[in-house]
Coordinates of C-alpha atoms and ligand atoms in Angstrom, one line a residue:
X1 CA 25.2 -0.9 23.3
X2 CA 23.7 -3.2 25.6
X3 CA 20.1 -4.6 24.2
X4 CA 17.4 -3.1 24.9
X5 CA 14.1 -4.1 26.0
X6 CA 11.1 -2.4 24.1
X7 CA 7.4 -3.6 25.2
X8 CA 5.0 -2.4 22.8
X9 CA 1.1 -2.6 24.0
X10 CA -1.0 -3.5 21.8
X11 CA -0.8 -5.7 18.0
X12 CA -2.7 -3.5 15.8
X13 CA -2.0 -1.4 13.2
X14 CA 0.0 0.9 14.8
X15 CA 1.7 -1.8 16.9
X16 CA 2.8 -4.2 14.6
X17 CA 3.7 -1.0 12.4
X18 CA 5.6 0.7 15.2
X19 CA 7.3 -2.9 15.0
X20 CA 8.2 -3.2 11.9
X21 CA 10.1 0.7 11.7
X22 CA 12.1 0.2 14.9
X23 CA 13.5 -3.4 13.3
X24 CA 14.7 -1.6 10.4
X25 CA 16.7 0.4 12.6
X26 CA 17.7 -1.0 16.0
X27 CA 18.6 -3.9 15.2
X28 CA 20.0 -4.7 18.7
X29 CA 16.8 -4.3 20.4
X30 CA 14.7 -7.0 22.3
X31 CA 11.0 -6.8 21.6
X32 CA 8.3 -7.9 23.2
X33 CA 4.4 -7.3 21.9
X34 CA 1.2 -7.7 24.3
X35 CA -2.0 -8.8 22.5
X36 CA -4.7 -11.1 23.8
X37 CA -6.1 -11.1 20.5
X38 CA -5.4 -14.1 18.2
X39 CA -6.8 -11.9 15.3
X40 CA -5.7 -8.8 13.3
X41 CA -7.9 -7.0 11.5
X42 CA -7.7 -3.8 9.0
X43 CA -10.4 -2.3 9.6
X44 CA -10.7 0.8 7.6
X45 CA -12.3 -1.6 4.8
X46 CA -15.4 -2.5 7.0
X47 CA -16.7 0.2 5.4
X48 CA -17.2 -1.3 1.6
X49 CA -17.7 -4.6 3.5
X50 CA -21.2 -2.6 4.6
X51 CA -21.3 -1.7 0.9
X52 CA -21.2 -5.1 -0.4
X53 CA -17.7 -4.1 -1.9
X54 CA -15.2 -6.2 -0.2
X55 CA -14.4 -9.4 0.9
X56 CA -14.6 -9.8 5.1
X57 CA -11.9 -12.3 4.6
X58 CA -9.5 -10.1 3.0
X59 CA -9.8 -7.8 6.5
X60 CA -8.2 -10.4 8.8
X61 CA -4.9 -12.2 9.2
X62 CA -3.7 -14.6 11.9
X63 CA -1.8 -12.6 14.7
X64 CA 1.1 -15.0 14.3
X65 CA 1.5 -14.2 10.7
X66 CA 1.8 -10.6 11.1
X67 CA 4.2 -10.4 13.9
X68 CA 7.6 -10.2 12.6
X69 CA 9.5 -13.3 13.3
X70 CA 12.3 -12.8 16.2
X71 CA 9.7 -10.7 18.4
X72 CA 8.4 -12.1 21.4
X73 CA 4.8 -12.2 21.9
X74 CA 2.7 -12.2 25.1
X75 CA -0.8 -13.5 24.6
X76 CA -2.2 -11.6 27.5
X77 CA -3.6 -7.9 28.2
X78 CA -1.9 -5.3 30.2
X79 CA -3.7 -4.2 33.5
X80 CA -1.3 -1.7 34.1
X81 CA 1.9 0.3 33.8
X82 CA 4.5 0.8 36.4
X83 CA 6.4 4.2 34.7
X84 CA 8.8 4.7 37.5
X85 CA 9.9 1.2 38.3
X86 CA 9.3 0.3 34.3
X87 CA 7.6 -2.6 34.0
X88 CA 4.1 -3.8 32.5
X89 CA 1.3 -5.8 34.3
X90 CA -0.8 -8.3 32.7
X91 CA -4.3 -9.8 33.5
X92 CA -2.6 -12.9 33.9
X93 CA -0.6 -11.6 36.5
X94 CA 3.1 -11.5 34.7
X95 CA 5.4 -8.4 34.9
X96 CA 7.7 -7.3 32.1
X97 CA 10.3 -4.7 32.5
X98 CA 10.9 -2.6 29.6
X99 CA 13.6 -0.1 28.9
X100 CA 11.2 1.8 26.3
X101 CA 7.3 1.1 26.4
X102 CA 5.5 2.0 23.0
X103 CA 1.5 2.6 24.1
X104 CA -0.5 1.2 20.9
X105 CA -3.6 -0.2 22.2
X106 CA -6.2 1.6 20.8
X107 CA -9.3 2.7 22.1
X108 CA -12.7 0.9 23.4
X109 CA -16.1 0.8 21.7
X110 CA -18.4 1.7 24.0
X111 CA -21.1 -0.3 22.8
X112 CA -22.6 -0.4 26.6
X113 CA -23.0 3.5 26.3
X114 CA -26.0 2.9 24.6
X115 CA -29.1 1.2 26.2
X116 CA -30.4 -1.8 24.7
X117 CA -27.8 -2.1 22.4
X118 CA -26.0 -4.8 23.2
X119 CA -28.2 -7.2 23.0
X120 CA -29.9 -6.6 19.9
X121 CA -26.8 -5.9 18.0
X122 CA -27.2 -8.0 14.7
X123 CA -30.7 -8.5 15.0
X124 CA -34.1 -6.3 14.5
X125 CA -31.7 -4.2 11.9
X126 CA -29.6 -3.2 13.9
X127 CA -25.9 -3.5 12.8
X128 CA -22.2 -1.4 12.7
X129 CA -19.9 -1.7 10.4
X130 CA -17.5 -0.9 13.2
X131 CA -17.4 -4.9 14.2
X132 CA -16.1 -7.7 12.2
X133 CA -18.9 -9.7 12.4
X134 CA -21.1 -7.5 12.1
X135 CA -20.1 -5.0 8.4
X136 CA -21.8 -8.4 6.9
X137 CA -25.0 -7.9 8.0
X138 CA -24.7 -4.1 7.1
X139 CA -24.9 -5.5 3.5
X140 CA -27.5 -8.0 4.2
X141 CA -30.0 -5.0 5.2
X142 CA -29.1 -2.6 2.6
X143 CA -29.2 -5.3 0.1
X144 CA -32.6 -6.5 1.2
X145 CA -34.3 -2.9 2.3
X146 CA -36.3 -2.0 -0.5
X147 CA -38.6 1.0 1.7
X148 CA -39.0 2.5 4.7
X149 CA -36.8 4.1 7.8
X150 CA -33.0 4.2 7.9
X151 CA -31.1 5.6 10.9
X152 CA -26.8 6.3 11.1
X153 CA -25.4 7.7 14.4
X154 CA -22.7 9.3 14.9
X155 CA -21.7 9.7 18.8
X156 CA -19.7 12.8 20.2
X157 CA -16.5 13.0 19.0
X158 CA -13.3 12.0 19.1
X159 CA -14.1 8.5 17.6
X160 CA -11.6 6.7 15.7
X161 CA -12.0 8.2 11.7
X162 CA -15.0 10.3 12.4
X163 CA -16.0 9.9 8.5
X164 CA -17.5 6.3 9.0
X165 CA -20.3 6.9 10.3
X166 CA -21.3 9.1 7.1
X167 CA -19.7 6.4 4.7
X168 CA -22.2 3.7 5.7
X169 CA -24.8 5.9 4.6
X170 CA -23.6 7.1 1.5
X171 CA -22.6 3.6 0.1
X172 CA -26.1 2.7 1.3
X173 CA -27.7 5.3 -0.2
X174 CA -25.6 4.8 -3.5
X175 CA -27.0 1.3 -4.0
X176 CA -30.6 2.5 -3.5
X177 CA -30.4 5.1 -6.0
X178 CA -28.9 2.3 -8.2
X179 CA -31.6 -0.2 -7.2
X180 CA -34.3 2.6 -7.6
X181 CA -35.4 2.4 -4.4
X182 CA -34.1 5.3 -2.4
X183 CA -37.4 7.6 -2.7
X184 CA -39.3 4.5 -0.6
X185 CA -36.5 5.2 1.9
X186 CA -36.3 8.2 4.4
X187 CA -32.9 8.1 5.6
X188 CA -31.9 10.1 8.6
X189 CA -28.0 11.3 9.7
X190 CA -28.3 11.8 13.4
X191 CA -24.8 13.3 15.2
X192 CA -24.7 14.2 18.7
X193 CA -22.2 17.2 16.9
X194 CA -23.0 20.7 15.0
X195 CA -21.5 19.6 11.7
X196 CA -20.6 17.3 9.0
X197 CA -17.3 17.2 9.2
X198 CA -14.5 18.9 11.0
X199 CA -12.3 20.5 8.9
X200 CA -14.7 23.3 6.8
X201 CA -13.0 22.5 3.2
X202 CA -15.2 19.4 3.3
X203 CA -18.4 20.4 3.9
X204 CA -19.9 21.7 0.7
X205 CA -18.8 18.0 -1.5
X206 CA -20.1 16.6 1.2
X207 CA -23.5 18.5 2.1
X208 CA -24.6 18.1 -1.6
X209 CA -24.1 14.2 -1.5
X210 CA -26.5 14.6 1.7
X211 CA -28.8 16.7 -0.2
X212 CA -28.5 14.1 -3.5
X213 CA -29.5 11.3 -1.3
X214 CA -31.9 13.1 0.5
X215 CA -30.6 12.4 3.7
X216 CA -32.1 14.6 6.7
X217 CA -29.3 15.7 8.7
X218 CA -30.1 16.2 12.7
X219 CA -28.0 17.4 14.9
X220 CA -27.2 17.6 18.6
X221 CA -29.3 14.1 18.9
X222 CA -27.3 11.7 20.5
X223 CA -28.1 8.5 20.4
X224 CA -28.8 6.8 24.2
X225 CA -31.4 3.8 24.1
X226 CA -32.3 1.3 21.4
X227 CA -35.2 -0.8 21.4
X228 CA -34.5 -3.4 18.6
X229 CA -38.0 -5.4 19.0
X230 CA -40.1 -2.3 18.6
X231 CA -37.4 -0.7 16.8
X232 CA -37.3 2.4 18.1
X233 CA -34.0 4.9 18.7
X234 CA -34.1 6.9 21.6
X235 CA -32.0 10.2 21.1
X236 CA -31.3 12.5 23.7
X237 CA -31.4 16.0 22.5
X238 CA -28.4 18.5 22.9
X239 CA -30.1 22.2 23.4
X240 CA -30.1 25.3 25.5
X241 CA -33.1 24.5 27.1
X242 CA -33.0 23.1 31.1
X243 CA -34.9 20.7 30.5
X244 CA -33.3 17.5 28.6
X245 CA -35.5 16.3 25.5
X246 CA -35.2 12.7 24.2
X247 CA -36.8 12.2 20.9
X248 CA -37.7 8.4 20.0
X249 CA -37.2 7.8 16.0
X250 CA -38.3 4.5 14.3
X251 CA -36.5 2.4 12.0
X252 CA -36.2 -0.3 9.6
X253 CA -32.5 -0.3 9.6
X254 CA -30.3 1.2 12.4
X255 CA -26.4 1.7 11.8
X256 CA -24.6 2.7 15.4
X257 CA -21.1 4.1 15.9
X258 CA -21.1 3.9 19.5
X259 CA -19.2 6.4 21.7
X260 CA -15.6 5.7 22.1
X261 CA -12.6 5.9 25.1
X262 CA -9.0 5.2 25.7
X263 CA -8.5 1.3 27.7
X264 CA -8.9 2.4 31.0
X265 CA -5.5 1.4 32.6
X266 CA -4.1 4.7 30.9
X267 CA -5.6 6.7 33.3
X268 CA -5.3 4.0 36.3
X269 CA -1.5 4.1 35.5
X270 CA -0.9 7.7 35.7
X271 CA -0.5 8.1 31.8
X272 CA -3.2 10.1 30.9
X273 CA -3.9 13.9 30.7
X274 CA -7.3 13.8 32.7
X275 CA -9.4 13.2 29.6
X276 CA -8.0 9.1 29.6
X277 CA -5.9 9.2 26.3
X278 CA -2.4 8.6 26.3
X279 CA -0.8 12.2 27.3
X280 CA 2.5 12.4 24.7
X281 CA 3.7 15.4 23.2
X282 CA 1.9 15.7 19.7
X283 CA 5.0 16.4 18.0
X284 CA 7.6 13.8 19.0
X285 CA 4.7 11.1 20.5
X286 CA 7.3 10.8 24.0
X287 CA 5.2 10.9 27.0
X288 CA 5.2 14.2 28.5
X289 CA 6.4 13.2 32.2
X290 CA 8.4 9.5 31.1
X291 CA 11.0 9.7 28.7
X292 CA 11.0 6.3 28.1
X293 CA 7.3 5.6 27.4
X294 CA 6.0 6.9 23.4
X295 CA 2.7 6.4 22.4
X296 CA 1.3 5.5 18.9
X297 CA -2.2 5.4 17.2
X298 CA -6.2 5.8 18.4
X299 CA -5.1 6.0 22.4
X300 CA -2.7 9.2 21.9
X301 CA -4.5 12.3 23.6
X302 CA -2.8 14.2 20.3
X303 CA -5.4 16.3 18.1
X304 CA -5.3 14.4 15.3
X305 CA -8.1 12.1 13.2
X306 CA -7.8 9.1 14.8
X307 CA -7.4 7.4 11.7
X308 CA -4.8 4.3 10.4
X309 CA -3.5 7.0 7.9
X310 CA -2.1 9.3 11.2
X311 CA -1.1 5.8 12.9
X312 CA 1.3 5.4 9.5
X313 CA 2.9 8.3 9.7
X314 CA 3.0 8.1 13.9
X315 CA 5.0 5.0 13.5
X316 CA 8.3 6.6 11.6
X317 CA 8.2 9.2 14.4
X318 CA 8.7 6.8 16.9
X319 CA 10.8 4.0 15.7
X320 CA 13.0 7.6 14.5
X321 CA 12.8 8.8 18.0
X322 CA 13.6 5.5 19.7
X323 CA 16.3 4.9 17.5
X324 CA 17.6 8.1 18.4
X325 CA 17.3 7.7 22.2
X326 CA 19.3 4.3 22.3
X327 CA 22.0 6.1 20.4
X328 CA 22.0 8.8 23.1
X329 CA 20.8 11.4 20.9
X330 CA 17.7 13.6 21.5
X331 CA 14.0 12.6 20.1
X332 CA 14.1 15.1 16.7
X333 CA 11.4 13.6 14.4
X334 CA 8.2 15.3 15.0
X335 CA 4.6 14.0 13.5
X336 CA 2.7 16.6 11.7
X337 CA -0.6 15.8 12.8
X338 CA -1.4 14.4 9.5
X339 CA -4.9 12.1 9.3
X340 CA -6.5 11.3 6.8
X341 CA -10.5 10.1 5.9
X342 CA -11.1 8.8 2.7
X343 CA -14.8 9.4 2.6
X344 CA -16.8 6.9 -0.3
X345 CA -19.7 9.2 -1.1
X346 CA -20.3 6.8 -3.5
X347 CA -19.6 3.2 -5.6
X348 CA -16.9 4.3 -7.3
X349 CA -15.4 8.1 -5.8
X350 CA -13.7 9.2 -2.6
X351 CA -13.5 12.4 -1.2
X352 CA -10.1 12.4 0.2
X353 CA -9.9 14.8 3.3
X354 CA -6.5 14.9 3.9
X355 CA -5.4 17.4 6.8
X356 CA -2.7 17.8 9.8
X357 CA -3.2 19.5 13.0
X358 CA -5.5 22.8 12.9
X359 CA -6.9 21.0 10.2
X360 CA -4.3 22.8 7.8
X361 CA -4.5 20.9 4.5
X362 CA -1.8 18.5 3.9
X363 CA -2.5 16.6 0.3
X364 CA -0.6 13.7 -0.8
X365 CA -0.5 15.0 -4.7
X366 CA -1.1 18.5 -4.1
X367 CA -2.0 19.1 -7.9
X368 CA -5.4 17.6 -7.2
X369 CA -8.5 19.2 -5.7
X370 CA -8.8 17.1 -2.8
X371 CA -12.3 18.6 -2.2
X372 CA -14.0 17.1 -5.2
X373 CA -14.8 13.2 -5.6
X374 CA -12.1 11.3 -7.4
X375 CA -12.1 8.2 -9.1
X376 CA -8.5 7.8 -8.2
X377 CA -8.9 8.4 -4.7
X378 CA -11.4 5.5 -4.9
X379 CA -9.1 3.3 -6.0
X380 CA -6.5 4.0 -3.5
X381 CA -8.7 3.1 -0.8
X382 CA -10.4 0.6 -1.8
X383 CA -7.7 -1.6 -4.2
X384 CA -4.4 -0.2 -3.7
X385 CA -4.4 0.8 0.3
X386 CA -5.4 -2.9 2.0
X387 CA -2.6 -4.1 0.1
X388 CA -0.3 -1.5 1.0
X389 CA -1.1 -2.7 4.5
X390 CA 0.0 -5.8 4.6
X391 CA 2.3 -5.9 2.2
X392 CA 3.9 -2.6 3.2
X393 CA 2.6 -1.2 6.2
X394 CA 3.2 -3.9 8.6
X395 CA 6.5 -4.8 7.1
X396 CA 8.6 -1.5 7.9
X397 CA 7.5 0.1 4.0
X398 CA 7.8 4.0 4.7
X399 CA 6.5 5.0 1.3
X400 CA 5.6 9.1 1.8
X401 CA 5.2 8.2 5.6
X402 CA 7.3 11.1 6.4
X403 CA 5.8 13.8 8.0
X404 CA 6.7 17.2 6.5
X405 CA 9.0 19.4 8.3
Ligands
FAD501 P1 -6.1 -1.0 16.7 O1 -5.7 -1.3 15.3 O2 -7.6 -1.1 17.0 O3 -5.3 -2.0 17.6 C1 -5.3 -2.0 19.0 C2 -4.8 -3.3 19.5 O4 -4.5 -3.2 20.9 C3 -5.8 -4.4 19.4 O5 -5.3 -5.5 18.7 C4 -6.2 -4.8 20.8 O6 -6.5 -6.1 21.0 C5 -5.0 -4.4 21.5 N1 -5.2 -4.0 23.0 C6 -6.2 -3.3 23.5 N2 -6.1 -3.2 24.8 C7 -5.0 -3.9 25.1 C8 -4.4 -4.2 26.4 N3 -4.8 -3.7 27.5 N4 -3.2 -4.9 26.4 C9 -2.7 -5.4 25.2 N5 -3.3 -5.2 24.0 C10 -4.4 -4.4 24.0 N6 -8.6 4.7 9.2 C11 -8.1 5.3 8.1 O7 -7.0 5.8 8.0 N7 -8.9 5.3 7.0 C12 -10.1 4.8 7.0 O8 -10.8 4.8 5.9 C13 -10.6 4.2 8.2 N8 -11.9 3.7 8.2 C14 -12.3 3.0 9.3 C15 -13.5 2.4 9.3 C16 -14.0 1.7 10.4 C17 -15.4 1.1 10.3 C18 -13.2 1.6 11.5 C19 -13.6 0.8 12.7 C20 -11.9 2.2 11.6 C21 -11.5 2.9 10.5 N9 -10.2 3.6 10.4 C22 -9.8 4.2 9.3 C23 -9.5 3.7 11.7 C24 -8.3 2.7 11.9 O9 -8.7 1.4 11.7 C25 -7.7 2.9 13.2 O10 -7.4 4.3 13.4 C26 -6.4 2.1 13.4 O11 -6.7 0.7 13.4 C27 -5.7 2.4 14.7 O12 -4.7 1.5 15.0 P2 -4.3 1.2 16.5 O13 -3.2 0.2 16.5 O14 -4.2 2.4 17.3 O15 -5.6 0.4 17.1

């Protein structure tokens, strides 16, 4: 075996996870990870950081500390991807031939989607708990609201765990109850969709924690403007009718998960299936046209949640498939689609949606009703899981990562 030269894009989740798997076996490979970022961040805790229920600090790591020592890292972004001649381009204008390139770059908030937004992000109550620096000031306006209007937005789908949106408000709404305070509140739930949630086993638990809080649900209303110093949300209204609608709704508080797409040299490099993602076969994650390009996590066109639970089990597939490849065997191991969304409906209990592709059911301990709130599923995601990250995760741990056959 000569060595081989894997470039993986991206030093995320699924990056420095894909990472980890293929070190524990190729050991003969030469790897190289692209990642401007000096940061890395788990983010699926953002969401009890909005809550007041977990430390920021505890989300981040330095990048150095998380890549495993004897890989080569590139502090730059890649521009684009040469599949024939296989090589990467970066901003900074290096190239960096690869004989297997592992896509793991995620996606893009689209933050400039949305009118206004920008620039009153953080201020005039307008926050996201899908920024670092800004799930902070979630809890600062929960913590201090004590009546009035409160807004979440959810933007058409796919978005990366499509429960989040929902979360803010029910740990929101959770500490109002608990303060006594939620009847001075209206809170509103506006999605640019037609329901709750996407897989139908998880509507009910959910619908009645909407109806407990008294949460208006709207939907088609898709949220295009914001005007943070009259505090006003401009939603543009999905219906039959010819003629568009936009309804303007005010607030007090306004959490936004903007609209979200794949980085857009995928599609300038020829690597995507028309909609931008990453085009790879959902089974074995190999690109459908290169052989030698995978892809891994949020920028895979796959039908899957776009969640760091599928990015786990993603990972094995690959480093398996890789593996395979540089031992001149065919890619086998196939991902089941699995995703998951632990959704904190409130201080304390998870629902666990836990599902595959065509939203088929695939529970981690089958014996429980993964439908109901659980006390246990709380405490996997919010004591047990960001320690399993680090500790686990992003060191090569493949604990029930498997996908089933
Ligand atoms: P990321 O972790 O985002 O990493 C992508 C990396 O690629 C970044 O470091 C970026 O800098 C880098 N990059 C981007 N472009 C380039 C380029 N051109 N060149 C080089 N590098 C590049 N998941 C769950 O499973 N459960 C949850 O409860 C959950 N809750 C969430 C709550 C919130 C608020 C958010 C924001 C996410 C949540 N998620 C959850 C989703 C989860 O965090 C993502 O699915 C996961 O991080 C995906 O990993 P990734 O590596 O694909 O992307």
């Amino acid at each position: 075996n000569t060595l081989k030269k894997v470039v993986v894009i991206g030093g995320g989740s699924s990056g420095i996870g894909v990472i980890a798997s293929i070190r524990k076996r190729v050991k003969e490979a030469d790897i190289t990870v692209v990642e401007p970022n000096d940061c890395h961040y788990y983010q699926p805790a953002w969401t009890l950081v909005g809550g007041g229920l977990f430390d920021i600090s505890k989300t981040q790591r330095a990048m150095r500390d998380v890549i495993p020592s004897g890989v080569s890292w590139l502090q730059d972004s890649v521009v684009r991807v040469d599949p024939d001649e296989k090589y990467i381009e970066t901003r900074q204008g290096k190239r960096v031939s690869y004989d297997f390139l592992i896509v793991a770059c995620g996606l893009v908030l689209r933050w400039d989607k949305i009118e206004g937004l920008e620039e009153t992000l953080g201020l005039n109550g307008v926050t996201s708990n899908y920024r670092f620096d800004l799930a902070e000031y979630t809890w600062k306006l929960v913590r201090e609201m004590q009546g009035g209007k409160a807004i979440f937005s959810q933007p058409t789908l796919p978005i990366k765990c499509a429960g989040a949106p929902q979360k803010a408000l029910y740990l929101s709404c959770d500490h109002w109850r608990r303060q006594g305070v939620l009847n001075n509140i209206n809170v509103n739930f506006c999605l640019a969709g037609t329901a709750v949630f996407g897989v139908p086993q998880f509507v009910p638990p959910l619908t009645d924690y909407l109806k407990k809080y008294r949460a208006q649900v709207n939907f088609r209303h898709n949220l295009v403007r914001v005007d943070g110093k009259r505090r006003q949300a401009i939603f543009a209204l999905d219906s039959d009718e010819e003629e568009k609608r936009e309804i303007a709704l005010p607030f007090d508080m306004l959490h936004v998960v903007p609209p979200q797409s794949a980085p857009a040299f995928i599609a300038q490099s020829g690597l995507s299936d028309g909609s931008g993602w990453c085009d790879v076969d959902k089974f074995t994650l190999q690109h459908k046209r290169w052989q030698t390009i995978f892809a891994v996590g949020d920028c895979c066109a796959t039908p899957n949640a776009k969640t760091l639970a599928a990015a786990r089990k993603q990972v094995v597939v690959v480093a398996e498939n890789i593996a395979a490849l540089i031992n001149g065997a065919p890619p086998t191991a196939h991902y089941d689609g699995y995703g998951s969304c632990p959704l904190t409906v409130e201080k304390g209990k998870v629902v666990l949606a836990e599902f595959g592709y065509d939203s088929k059911l695939l529970p981690t301990f089958p014996l429980l009703d993964n439908t109901q709130p659980s006390r246990m599923a709380w405490w996997l995601k919010a004591w047990f899981l960001p320690r399993f990250y680090w500790a686990g995760m992003l060191r090569g741990v493949e604990w029930l990562a498997k996908s089933k056959p």
